[in-house]
Amino acid sequence: MRPVLATLLLVALAGCGADKPRPVIGGSSAPVPATSPAPAPAAARPPAQLPLGGTKIFPAYRVVAYYGTAGNSALGVLGERSPDKTLPRLRAAAEPFAGDRKVQVAYELIASVAQAGPGADGDYSRMIPLDRIQQYVDHARRHKVLVILDLQPGRGDFLPQARLLERFLVQPHVGLALDPEWRMPAGKVPGRTIGRVGAAEVNRVSGYLSGLVTRHALPQKLFVLHQFRASMLPDVASIRQRPGLALVQHVDGFGTRSEKNATWQRLRRPQQFHLGYKLFYDEDVKRYRAADVLKFKPVPELVSFQ
C-alpha cells in the first residue's frame, strides 16, 4: 500500500516546481553559510535546556508529533493549518499518550521534499523556503515545542542537506530526521522506488549532529530514522550511538492493525534504538488510540501523526 501513497504524494508535489529556489533568509536571497561562527567554549556557558526543562529527552518525556510540511496538506497533518491553529489540536491529540511520562509535543517538519522531476541539480529533492522553516522554529521556541527537521534527499546525500540547516540545528529545541524511503539509488525516481540508506551515511550525519551538540553545549537532540521495510536500512546493526543524541527507530507504515503489528514486530530493535511509531489519520484502518499504543511492548517513546 505504501508505494501507492508515495506516488500520490509525488503527484501532489508537481505544482511545487522541480527547480530549487535560492534559500530565503528574512526576505533576502543571500545563501546560508555552511557553518556557523565559532561559539564560545562550551565549558564557559551554562548548558542549554529543553523546552520543558532538563537536558535529556528520554526517559523524562514521551514525544508526540504532527508530521508534514508547510502549506501542503497532501504531505501530512502539519501542513493543513498554520502553526497557531495546529498547536491546540496537537496538544489535545498528545495529552492521552502521557502514561508514566510527561508529554512533549513536537513539529516534524519536512524540510526537503522529494520531487518527481530532477530539478536543476538533478537530485530530485527541493528544500522548502528557509523562511518557512524559520516560522516553525520560532513558533516552537515561543510555545515550548520541539522541532524535528525531516530530510527527503532524492538522489542526494543526507549530510549536505543537514549542513544547510545548521542555523536551525544549533538551537536547543531542533532535532533531525532521515527518511530513507526518499533516498534514491542511482537512476531511480522518488515515488517509483522505495529508497534506502547505508549505515555509513547515517553515521556521518549523526557524527555531524553530535558535534553540534558538543560545540554549542546543547541538550540532547532527537535523531530519527524512519523505516517500514528492512531494505530501507540494510545494515541497520552498524548504525552507531552518538553522545548527545536520542537515536530513534521510527516504525512507519499504514494499513490494518494486523499489517501494522507485523511491521512493528519485524523491524523494531529496542536493544539498539529508542522506538517511534506512526499513526495515519486517513490511511490506517481502525487506527490505534493512545490507550492501545501505551500497551505496546516496549511502549513507543516518540509517536507521530500523519
PDB file of C-alpha atoms in Angstrom:
ATOM      1  CA  MET A   1       0.000   0.000   0.000  1.00  0.00           C
ATOM      2  CA  ARG A   2       2.835   2.437   0.786  1.00  0.00           C
ATOM      3  CA  PRO A   3       4.144   2.833  -2.812  1.00  0.00           C
ATOM      4  CA  VAL A   4       0.647   3.885  -3.928  1.00  0.00           C
ATOM      5  CA  LEU A   5       0.596   6.640  -1.320  1.00  0.00           C
ATOM      6  CA  ALA A   6       4.091   7.711  -2.322  1.00  0.00           C
ATOM      7  CA  THR A   7       3.005   8.075  -5.954  1.00  0.00           C
ATOM      8  CA  LEU A   8       0.008  10.182  -4.950  1.00  0.00           C
ATOM      9  CA  LEU A   9       2.196  12.451  -2.845  1.00  0.00           C
ATOM     10  CA  LEU A  10       4.655  12.981  -5.689  1.00  0.00           C
ATOM     11  CA  VAL A  11       1.762  13.931  -7.974  1.00  0.00           C
ATOM     12  CA  ALA A  12       0.610  16.430  -5.366  1.00  0.00           C
ATOM     13  CA  LEU A  13       4.087  17.948  -5.383  1.00  0.00           C
ATOM     14  CA  ALA A  14       4.136  18.556  -9.128  1.00  0.00           C
ATOM     15  CA  GLY A  15       2.758  22.047  -8.610  1.00  0.00           C
ATOM     16  CA  CYS A  16       5.645  22.875  -6.259  1.00  0.00           C
ATOM     17  CA  GLY A  17       8.104  23.002  -9.143  1.00  0.00           C
ATOM     18  CA  ALA A  18      11.142  20.807  -9.522  1.00  0.00           C
ATOM     19  CA  ASP A  19      13.797  23.502  -9.546  1.00  0.00           C
ATOM     20  CA  LYS A  20      15.289  24.567  -6.228  1.00  0.00           C
ATOM     21  CA  PRO A  21      14.734  28.212  -5.218  1.00  0.00           C
ATOM     22  CA  ARG A  22      17.604  30.090  -3.668  1.00  0.00           C
ATOM     23  CA  PRO A  23      17.311  29.996   0.126  1.00  0.00           C
ATOM     24  CA  VAL A  24      15.460  32.973   1.591  1.00  0.00           C
ATOM     25  CA  ILE A  25      16.552  34.428   4.901  1.00  0.00           C
ATOM     26  CA  GLY A  26      14.345  37.123   6.304  1.00  0.00           C
ATOM     27  CA  GLY A  27      13.325  38.238   2.819  1.00  0.00           C
ATOM     28  CA  SER A  28      16.894  38.210   1.455  1.00  0.00           C
ATOM     29  CA  SER A  29      18.108  35.909  -1.291  1.00  0.00           C
ATOM     30  CA  ALA A  30      21.576  35.558   0.250  1.00  0.00           C
ATOM     31  CA  PRO A  31      22.739  31.933   0.577  1.00  0.00           C
ATOM     32  CA  VAL A  32      23.041  30.342   4.000  1.00  0.00           C
ATOM     33  CA  PRO A  33      26.623  29.739   5.164  1.00  0.00           C
ATOM     34  CA  ALA A  34      27.540  26.074   5.538  1.00  0.00           C
ATOM     35  CA  THR A  35      28.801  26.562   9.067  1.00  0.00           C
ATOM     36  CA  SER A  36      28.033  28.839  11.982  1.00  0.00           C
ATOM     37  CA  PRO A  37      30.554  31.244  13.538  1.00  0.00           C
ATOM     38  CA  ALA A  38      32.741  29.591  16.151  1.00  0.00           C
ATOM     39  CA  PRO A  39      30.889  29.620  19.500  1.00  0.00           C
ATOM     40  CA  ALA A  40      32.391  30.387  22.874  1.00  0.00           C
ATOM     41  CA  PRO A  41      33.864  27.303  24.572  1.00  0.00           C
ATOM     42  CA  ALA A  42      31.065  25.040  25.786  1.00  0.00           C
ATOM     43  CA  ALA A  43      32.588  24.791  29.254  1.00  0.00           C
ATOM     44  CA  ALA A  44      32.249  28.569  29.641  1.00  0.00           C
ATOM     45  CA  ARG A  45      28.492  28.546  29.095  1.00  0.00           C
ATOM     46  CA  PRO A  46      25.689  27.064  31.208  1.00  0.00           C
ATOM     47  CA  PRO A  47      24.076  24.065  29.486  1.00  0.00           C
ATOM     48  CA  ALA A  48      21.013  24.860  27.410  1.00  0.00           C
ATOM     49  CA  GLN A  49      17.682  23.376  28.458  1.00  0.00           C
ATOM     50  CA  LEU A  50      14.954  21.526  26.603  1.00  0.00           C
ATOM     51  CA  PRO A  51      11.657  23.411  26.136  1.00  0.00           C
ATOM     52  CA  LEU A  52      10.079  21.863  29.245  1.00  0.00           C
ATOM     53  CA  GLY A  53      13.302  21.663  31.237  1.00  0.00           C
ATOM     54  CA  GLY A  54      16.208  19.299  31.634  1.00  0.00           C
ATOM     55  CA  THR A  55      18.816  18.162  29.133  1.00  0.00           C
ATOM     56  CA  LYS A  56      17.678  14.579  28.356  1.00  0.00           C
ATOM     57  CA  ILE A  57      14.587  13.793  26.277  1.00  0.00           C
ATOM     58  CA  PHE A  58      14.286  10.161  27.333  1.00  0.00           C
ATOM     59  CA  PRO A  59      13.125   8.766  29.691  1.00  0.00           C
ATOM     60  CA  ALA A  60      11.732  12.035  31.044  1.00  0.00           C
ATOM     61  CA  TYR A  61       9.336  12.678  28.140  1.00  0.00           C
ATOM     62  CA  ARG A  62       7.132  10.933  25.614  1.00  0.00           C
ATOM     63  CA  VAL A  63       7.238  12.978  22.411  1.00  0.00           C
ATOM     64  CA  VAL A  64       4.075  13.298  20.309  1.00  0.00           C
ATOM     65  CA  ALA A  65       4.466  14.977  16.914  1.00  0.00           C
ATOM     66  CA  TYR A  66       2.480  16.180  13.955  1.00  0.00           C
ATOM     67  CA  TYR A  67       4.196  15.381  10.641  1.00  0.00           C
ATOM     68  CA  GLY A  68       4.081  17.264   7.340  1.00  0.00           C
ATOM     69  CA  THR A  69       5.395  20.287   5.517  1.00  0.00           C
ATOM     70  CA  ALA A  70       4.443  23.928   5.435  1.00  0.00           C
ATOM     71  CA  GLY A  71       1.318  24.738   3.444  1.00  0.00           C
ATOM     72  CA  ASN A  72       0.854  21.315   1.815  1.00  0.00           C
ATOM     73  CA  SER A  73      -1.912  19.174   3.317  1.00  0.00           C
ATOM     74  CA  ALA A  74      -1.131  16.282   0.947  1.00  0.00           C
ATOM     75  CA  LEU A  75       2.054  15.527   2.884  1.00  0.00           C
ATOM     76  CA  GLY A  76       0.662  15.377   6.394  1.00  0.00           C
ATOM     77  CA  VAL A  77      -1.468  16.955   9.070  1.00  0.00           C
ATOM     78  CA  LEU A  78       1.152  19.593   9.936  1.00  0.00           C
ATOM     79  CA  GLY A  79       0.547  21.297   6.585  1.00  0.00           C
ATOM     80  CA  GLU A  80      -3.205  21.612   6.969  1.00  0.00           C
ATOM     81  CA  ARG A  81      -3.149  24.738   9.160  1.00  0.00           C
ATOM     82  CA  SER A  82      -0.836  27.470  10.371  1.00  0.00           C
ATOM     83  CA  PRO A  83       1.267  26.702  13.474  1.00  0.00           C
ATOM     84  CA  ASP A  84      -1.043  28.833  15.638  1.00  0.00           C
ATOM     85  CA  LYS A  85      -4.075  26.784  14.579  1.00  0.00           C
ATOM     86  CA  THR A  86      -2.229  23.460  14.618  1.00  0.00           C
ATOM     87  CA  LEU A  87      -0.813  23.614  18.121  1.00  0.00           C
ATOM     88  CA  PRO A  88      -4.105  23.322  20.096  1.00  0.00           C
ATOM     89  CA  ARG A  89      -5.092  20.283  18.032  1.00  0.00           C
ATOM     90  CA  LEU A  90      -1.669  18.715  18.571  1.00  0.00           C
ATOM     91  CA  ARG A  91      -1.788  19.283  22.321  1.00  0.00           C
ATOM     92  CA  ALA A  92      -5.225  17.665  22.505  1.00  0.00           C
ATOM     93  CA  ALA A  93      -4.044  14.659  20.492  1.00  0.00           C
ATOM     94  CA  ALA A  94      -0.885  14.309  22.603  1.00  0.00           C
ATOM     95  CA  GLU A  95      -2.360  14.522  26.091  1.00  0.00           C
ATOM     96  CA  PRO A  96      -3.659  10.900  26.291  1.00  0.00           C
ATOM     97  CA  PHE A  97      -0.198   9.493  25.459  1.00  0.00           C
ATOM     98  CA  ALA A  98       1.435  10.570  28.708  1.00  0.00           C
ATOM     99  CA  GLY A  99       1.236   7.289  30.588  1.00  0.00           C
ATOM    100  CA  ASP A 100       4.040   7.384  33.149  1.00  0.00           C
ATOM    101  CA  ARG A 101       5.802  10.316  31.464  1.00  0.00           C
ATOM    102  CA  LYS A 102       5.379  13.985  30.749  1.00  0.00           C
ATOM    103  CA  VAL A 103       4.292  14.718  27.170  1.00  0.00           C
ATOM    104  CA  GLN A 104       6.471  16.895  24.950  1.00  0.00           C
ATOM    105  CA  VAL A 105       4.791  17.955  21.706  1.00  0.00           C
ATOM    106  CA  ALA A 106       6.761  18.380  18.501  1.00  0.00           C
ATOM    107  CA  TYR A 107       6.502  19.513  14.889  1.00  0.00           C
ATOM    108  CA  GLU A 108       8.128  17.083  12.466  1.00  0.00           C
ATOM    109  CA  LEU A 109       8.567  19.408   9.514  1.00  0.00           C
ATOM    110  CA  ILE A 110       9.628  18.037   6.136  1.00  0.00           C
ATOM    111  CA  ALA A 111      12.405  20.471   5.253  1.00  0.00           C
ATOM    112  CA  SER A 112      13.469  18.889   1.976  1.00  0.00           C
ATOM    113  CA  VAL A 113      10.772  17.305  -0.166  1.00  0.00           C
ATOM    114  CA  ALA A 114      11.418  14.560  -2.717  1.00  0.00           C
ATOM    115  CA  GLN A 115      10.346  15.520  -6.226  1.00  0.00           C
ATOM    116  CA  ALA A 116       9.073  13.696  -9.305  1.00  0.00           C
ATOM    117  CA  GLY A 117      11.483  15.701 -11.517  1.00  0.00           C
ATOM    118  CA  PRO A 118      15.270  16.065 -11.283  1.00  0.00           C
ATOM    119  CA  GLY A 119      15.451  19.826 -10.801  1.00  0.00           C
ATOM    120  CA  ALA A 120      18.394  21.975 -11.850  1.00  0.00           C
ATOM    121  CA  ASP A 121      20.938  19.903  -9.918  1.00  0.00           C
ATOM    122  CA  GLY A 122      19.423  16.528 -10.766  1.00  0.00           C
ATOM    123  CA  ASP A 123      18.896  15.317  -7.211  1.00  0.00           C
ATOM    124  CA  TYR A 124      15.061  15.024  -7.246  1.00  0.00           C
ATOM    125  CA  SER A 125      14.724  16.971  -3.990  1.00  0.00           C
ATOM    126  CA  ARG A 126      13.726  20.526  -3.122  1.00  0.00           C
ATOM    127  CA  MET A 127      14.389  22.425   0.091  1.00  0.00           C
ATOM    128  CA  ILE A 128      11.358  24.389   1.242  1.00  0.00           C
ATOM    129  CA  PRO A 129      11.982  28.137   1.737  1.00  0.00           C
ATOM    130  CA  LEU A 130      14.105  28.708   4.807  1.00  0.00           C
ATOM    131  CA  ASP A 131      11.849  31.490   5.999  1.00  0.00           C
ATOM    132  CA  ARG A 132       9.034  28.908   6.305  1.00  0.00           C
ATOM    133  CA  ILE A 133      11.303  26.701   8.414  1.00  0.00           C
ATOM    134  CA  GLN A 134      12.163  29.770  10.490  1.00  0.00           C
ATOM    135  CA  GLN A 135       8.455  30.378  11.070  1.00  0.00           C
ATOM    136  CA  TYR A 136       8.001  26.932  12.638  1.00  0.00           C
ATOM    137  CA  VAL A 137      11.252  27.063  14.608  1.00  0.00           C
ATOM    138  CA  ASP A 138      10.404  30.468  16.081  1.00  0.00           C
ATOM    139  CA  HIS A 139       6.817  29.488  16.861  1.00  0.00           C
ATOM    140  CA  ALA A 140       8.013  26.292  18.521  1.00  0.00           C
ATOM    141  CA  ARG A 141      10.533  28.140  20.674  1.00  0.00           C
ATOM    142  CA  ARG A 142       7.888  30.577  21.914  1.00  0.00           C
ATOM    143  CA  HIS A 143       5.456  27.756  22.782  1.00  0.00           C
ATOM    144  CA  LYS A 144       7.884  25.151  24.204  1.00  0.00           C
ATOM    145  CA  VAL A 145       7.580  22.752  21.267  1.00  0.00           C
ATOM    146  CA  LEU A 146      10.313  20.551  19.807  1.00  0.00           C
ATOM    147  CA  VAL A 147      11.038  20.665  16.068  1.00  0.00           C
ATOM    148  CA  ILE A 148      12.282  17.682  14.049  1.00  0.00           C
ATOM    149  CA  LEU A 149      13.520  18.668  10.591  1.00  0.00           C
ATOM    150  CA  ASP A 150      12.867  15.783   8.197  1.00  0.00           C
ATOM    151  CA  LEU A 151      15.018  15.206   5.100  1.00  0.00           C
ATOM    152  CA  GLN A 152      13.955  13.587   1.799  1.00  0.00           C
ATOM    153  CA  PRO A 153      17.141  13.956  -0.281  1.00  0.00           C
ATOM    154  CA  GLY A 154      16.155  12.163  -3.501  1.00  0.00           C
ATOM    155  CA  ARG A 155      19.370  11.145  -5.252  1.00  0.00           C
ATOM    156  CA  GLY A 156      21.382  13.422  -2.985  1.00  0.00           C
ATOM    157  CA  ASP A 157      23.184  12.691   0.276  1.00  0.00           C
ATOM    158  CA  PHE A 158      21.646  13.420   3.682  1.00  0.00           C
ATOM    159  CA  LEU A 159      24.679  15.224   5.116  1.00  0.00           C
ATOM    160  CA  PRO A 160      24.868  18.206   2.699  1.00  0.00           C
ATOM    161  CA  GLN A 161      21.178  18.879   3.280  1.00  0.00           C
ATOM    162  CA  ALA A 162      21.650  18.688   7.054  1.00  0.00           C
ATOM    163  CA  ARG A 163      24.503  21.200   6.842  1.00  0.00           C
ATOM    164  CA  LEU A 164      22.237  23.659   5.027  1.00  0.00           C
ATOM    165  CA  LEU A 165      20.016  23.613   8.123  1.00  0.00           C
ATOM    166  CA  GLU A 166      22.755  24.237  10.677  1.00  0.00           C
ATOM    167  CA  ARG A 167      21.385  27.651  11.666  1.00  0.00           C
ATOM    168  CA  PHE A 168      18.333  25.768  12.987  1.00  0.00           C
ATOM    169  CA  LEU A 169      20.093  22.664  14.319  1.00  0.00           C
ATOM    170  CA  VAL A 170      22.241  24.722  16.708  1.00  0.00           C
ATOM    171  CA  GLN A 171      19.059  25.726  18.548  1.00  0.00           C
ATOM    172  CA  PRO A 172      18.260  23.652  21.655  1.00  0.00           C
ATOM    173  CA  HIS A 173      14.779  22.561  20.562  1.00  0.00           C
ATOM    174  CA  VAL A 174      15.580  21.424  16.995  1.00  0.00           C
ATOM    175  CA  GLY A 175      16.425  17.836  16.006  1.00  0.00           C
ATOM    176  CA  LEU A 176      16.750  15.904  12.759  1.00  0.00           C
ATOM    177  CA  ALA A 177      15.030  13.015  10.956  1.00  0.00           C
ATOM    178  CA  LEU A 178      16.237  10.984   7.970  1.00  0.00           C
ATOM    179  CA  ASP A 179      13.659   9.337   5.702  1.00  0.00           C
ATOM    180  CA  PRO A 180      15.316   6.526   3.691  1.00  0.00           C
ATOM    181  CA  GLU A 181      12.114   5.982   1.679  1.00  0.00           C
ATOM    182  CA  TRP A 182      13.113   9.078  -0.281  1.00  0.00           C
ATOM    183  CA  ARG A 183      16.891   8.414  -0.508  1.00  0.00           C
ATOM    184  CA  MET A 184      17.146   7.094  -4.061  1.00  0.00           C
ATOM    185  CA  PRO A 185      19.676   4.669  -5.501  1.00  0.00           C
ATOM    186  CA  ALA A 186      21.374   5.827  -8.694  1.00  0.00           C
ATOM    187  CA  GLY A 187      18.975   6.062 -11.605  1.00  0.00           C
ATOM    188  CA  LYS A 188      15.806   5.714  -9.515  1.00  0.00           C
ATOM    189  CA  VAL A 189      12.967   8.222  -9.102  1.00  0.00           C
ATOM    190  CA  PRO A 190      11.069   9.081  -5.887  1.00  0.00           C
ATOM    191  CA  GLY A 191       7.583   7.611  -5.766  1.00  0.00           C
ATOM    192  CA  ARG A 192       8.506   4.767  -8.113  1.00  0.00           C
ATOM    193  CA  THR A 193      11.075   3.124  -5.843  1.00  0.00           C
ATOM    194  CA  ILE A 194      11.312   2.674  -2.076  1.00  0.00           C
ATOM    195  CA  GLY A 195      14.700   4.105  -1.185  1.00  0.00           C
ATOM    196  CA  ARG A 196      17.406   3.047   1.259  1.00  0.00           C
ATOM    197  CA  VAL A 197      20.428   4.409   3.084  1.00  0.00           C
ATOM    198  CA  GLY A 198      23.517   2.685   4.398  1.00  0.00           C
ATOM    199  CA  ALA A 199      24.828   2.888   7.936  1.00  0.00           C
ATOM    200  CA  ALA A 200      27.963   4.758   6.827  1.00  0.00           C
ATOM    201  CA  GLU A 201      25.890   7.696   5.563  1.00  0.00           C
ATOM    202  CA  VAL A 202      23.685   7.674   8.663  1.00  0.00           C
ATOM    203  CA  ASN A 203      26.785   7.658  10.865  1.00  0.00           C
ATOM    204  CA  ARG A 204      28.276  10.638   9.035  1.00  0.00           C
ATOM    205  CA  VAL A 205      25.115  12.643   9.718  1.00  0.00           C
ATOM    206  CA  SER A 206      24.878  11.581  13.357  1.00  0.00           C
ATOM    207  CA  GLY A 207      28.554  12.427  13.870  1.00  0.00           C
ATOM    208  CA  TYR A 208      27.964  15.901  12.481  1.00  0.00           C
ATOM    209  CA  LEU A 209      24.864  16.442  14.658  1.00  0.00           C
ATOM    210  CA  SER A 210      26.573  15.108  17.778  1.00  0.00           C
ATOM    211  CA  GLY A 211      29.423  17.529  17.125  1.00  0.00           C
ATOM    212  CA  LEU A 212      26.990  20.455  17.122  1.00  0.00           C
ATOM    213  CA  VAL A 213      25.609  19.329  20.485  1.00  0.00           C
ATOM    214  CA  THR A 214      29.106  19.246  21.990  1.00  0.00           C
ATOM    215  CA  ARG A 215      30.374  22.509  20.497  1.00  0.00           C
ATOM    216  CA  HIS A 216      27.269  24.517  21.366  1.00  0.00           C
ATOM    217  CA  ALA A 217      26.544  22.984  24.814  1.00  0.00           C
ATOM    218  CA  LEU A 218      23.116  21.820  23.663  1.00  0.00           C
ATOM    219  CA  PRO A 219      20.673  19.442  25.349  1.00  0.00           C
ATOM    220  CA  GLN A 220      20.010  16.011  23.883  1.00  0.00           C
ATOM    221  CA  LYS A 221      18.646  16.072  20.324  1.00  0.00           C
ATOM    222  CA  LEU A 222      16.237  13.722  18.609  1.00  0.00           C
ATOM    223  CA  PHE A 223      17.850  11.880  15.693  1.00  0.00           C
ATOM    224  CA  VAL A 224      15.095   9.915  13.957  1.00  0.00           C
ATOM    225  CA  LEU A 225      15.350   7.178  11.319  1.00  0.00           C
ATOM    226  CA  HIS A 226      12.113   6.342   9.514  1.00  0.00           C
ATOM    227  CA  GLN A 227      11.543   2.761   8.395  1.00  0.00           C
ATOM    228  CA  PHE A 228       8.743   0.476   7.221  1.00  0.00           C
ATOM    229  CA  ARG A 229      10.829  -2.082   5.291  1.00  0.00           C
ATOM    230  CA  ALA A 230      14.003  -3.871   6.320  1.00  0.00           C
ATOM    231  CA  SER A 231      15.568  -2.895   2.976  1.00  0.00           C
ATOM    232  CA  MET A 232      15.419   0.807   3.880  1.00  0.00           C
ATOM    233  CA  LEU A 233      18.219   0.345   6.460  1.00  0.00           C
ATOM    234  CA  PRO A 234      20.048  -2.665   5.021  1.00  0.00           C
ATOM    235  CA  ASP A 235      22.928  -2.716   7.534  1.00  0.00           C
ATOM    236  CA  VAL A 236      20.991  -1.338  10.471  1.00  0.00           C
ATOM    237  CA  ALA A 237      23.137  -3.125  13.066  1.00  0.00           C
ATOM    238  CA  SER A 238      26.093  -0.928  12.065  1.00  0.00           C
ATOM    239  CA  ILE A 239      24.339   2.346  12.905  1.00  0.00           C
ATOM    240  CA  ARG A 240      26.244   3.940  15.788  1.00  0.00           C
ATOM    241  CA  GLN A 241      25.132   5.579  19.003  1.00  0.00           C
ATOM    242  CA  ARG A 242      26.356   9.156  19.443  1.00  0.00           C
ATOM    243  CA  PRO A 243      26.818  11.364  22.526  1.00  0.00           C
ATOM    244  CA  GLY A 244      24.067  13.933  22.877  1.00  0.00           C
ATOM    245  CA  LEU A 245      21.621  12.211  20.516  1.00  0.00           C
ATOM    246  CA  ALA A 246      18.438  10.271  21.280  1.00  0.00           C
ATOM    247  CA  LEU A 247      18.545   7.808  18.370  1.00  0.00           C
ATOM    248  CA  VAL A 248      15.006   6.764  17.392  1.00  0.00           C
ATOM    249  CA  GLN A 249      13.961   3.989  15.016  1.00  0.00           C
ATOM    250  CA  HIS A 250      10.574   5.257  13.838  1.00  0.00           C
ATOM    251  CA  VAL A 251       8.425   2.389  12.563  1.00  0.00           C
ATOM    252  CA  ASP A 252       6.092   3.740   9.870  1.00  0.00           C
ATOM    253  CA  GLY A 253       3.621   2.017   7.586  1.00  0.00           C
ATOM    254  CA  PHE A 254      -0.153   2.224   7.391  1.00  0.00           C
ATOM    255  CA  GLY A 255      -2.967  -0.272   6.970  1.00  0.00           C
ATOM    256  CA  THR A 256      -4.929  -2.648   9.168  1.00  0.00           C
ATOM    257  CA  ARG A 257      -3.914  -3.370  12.720  1.00  0.00           C
ATOM    258  CA  SER A 258      -2.609  -6.785  11.752  1.00  0.00           C
ATOM    259  CA  GLU A 259      -0.449  -5.266   8.991  1.00  0.00           C
ATOM    260  CA  LYS A 260       0.941  -2.618  11.315  1.00  0.00           C
ATOM    261  CA  ASN A 261       1.557  -5.199  14.038  1.00  0.00           C
ATOM    262  CA  ALA A 262       3.538  -7.357  11.626  1.00  0.00           C
ATOM    263  CA  THR A 263       5.720  -4.394  10.623  1.00  0.00           C
ATOM    264  CA  TRP A 264       6.289  -3.434  14.259  1.00  0.00           C
ATOM    265  CA  GLN A 265       7.232  -6.961  15.289  1.00  0.00           C
ATOM    266  CA  ARG A 266       9.528  -7.488  12.298  1.00  0.00           C
ATOM    267  CA  LEU A 267      11.507  -4.229  12.403  1.00  0.00           C
ATOM    268  CA  ARG A 268      11.746  -2.984  15.972  1.00  0.00           C
ATOM    269  CA  ARG A 269      15.204  -3.059  17.582  1.00  0.00           C
ATOM    270  CA  PRO A 270      14.779  -1.897  21.195  1.00  0.00           C
ATOM    271  CA  GLN A 271      18.248  -3.174  22.053  1.00  0.00           C
ATOM    272  CA  GLN A 272      19.705  -0.561  19.691  1.00  0.00           C
ATOM    273  CA  PHE A 273      17.244   2.334  19.470  1.00  0.00           C
ATOM    274  CA  HIS A 274      14.556   4.269  21.225  1.00  0.00           C
ATOM    275  CA  LEU A 275      11.363   3.364  19.381  1.00  0.00           C
ATOM    276  CA  GLY A 276       8.904   5.529  17.492  1.00  0.00           C
ATOM    277  CA  TYR A 277       5.566   4.739  15.878  1.00  0.00           C
ATOM    278  CA  LYS A 278       3.423   6.492  13.275  1.00  0.00           C
ATOM    279  CA  LEU A 279      -0.372   6.794  13.198  1.00  0.00           C
ATOM    280  CA  PHE A 280      -2.164   7.803   9.988  1.00  0.00           C
ATOM    281  CA  TYR A 281      -5.389   9.783  10.256  1.00  0.00           C
ATOM    282  CA  ASP A 282      -6.680   8.715   6.840  1.00  0.00           C
ATOM    283  CA  GLU A 283      -4.877   5.525   5.797  1.00  0.00           C
ATOM    284  CA  ASP A 284      -4.955   3.446   8.997  1.00  0.00           C
ATOM    285  CA  VAL A 285      -7.877   1.022   9.341  1.00  0.00           C
ATOM    286  CA  LYS A 286      -9.243   1.137  12.919  1.00  0.00           C
ATOM    287  CA  ARG A 287      -6.438   3.474  13.898  1.00  0.00           C
ATOM    288  CA  TYR A 288      -4.845   2.711  17.256  1.00  0.00           C
ATOM    289  CA  ARG A 289      -5.800   5.041  20.079  1.00  0.00           C
ATOM    290  CA  ALA A 290      -3.445   6.268  22.768  1.00  0.00           C
ATOM    291  CA  ALA A 291      -4.617   3.619  25.232  1.00  0.00           C
ATOM    292  CA  ASP A 292      -3.725   0.922  22.680  1.00  0.00           C
ATOM    293  CA  VAL A 293      -0.273   2.332  21.952  1.00  0.00           C
ATOM    294  CA  LEU A 294       0.519   2.525  25.666  1.00  0.00           C
ATOM    295  CA  LYS A 295       0.037  -1.268  25.800  1.00  0.00           C
ATOM    296  CA  PHE A 296       2.746  -1.913  23.187  1.00  0.00           C
ATOM    297  CA  LYS A 297       5.857  -3.651  24.419  1.00  0.00           C
ATOM    298  CA  PRO A 298       8.005  -1.678  24.578  1.00  0.00           C
ATOM    299  CA  VAL A 299       5.897   1.472  24.579  1.00  0.00           C
ATOM    300  CA  PRO A 300       6.983   3.876  21.804  1.00  0.00           C
ATOM    301  CA  GLU A 301       8.762   6.951  23.115  1.00  0.00           C
ATOM    302  CA  LEU A 302       8.002   9.031  20.004  1.00  0.00           C
ATOM    303  CA  VAL A 303       4.538   8.884  18.425  1.00  0.00           C
ATOM    304  CA  SER A 304       3.720  10.882  15.305  1.00  0.00           C
ATOM    305  CA  PHE A 305       0.542  11.568  13.363  1.00  0.00           C
ATOM    306  CA  GLN A 306       0.405  11.942   9.601  1.00  0.00           C
TER     307      GLN A 306
END
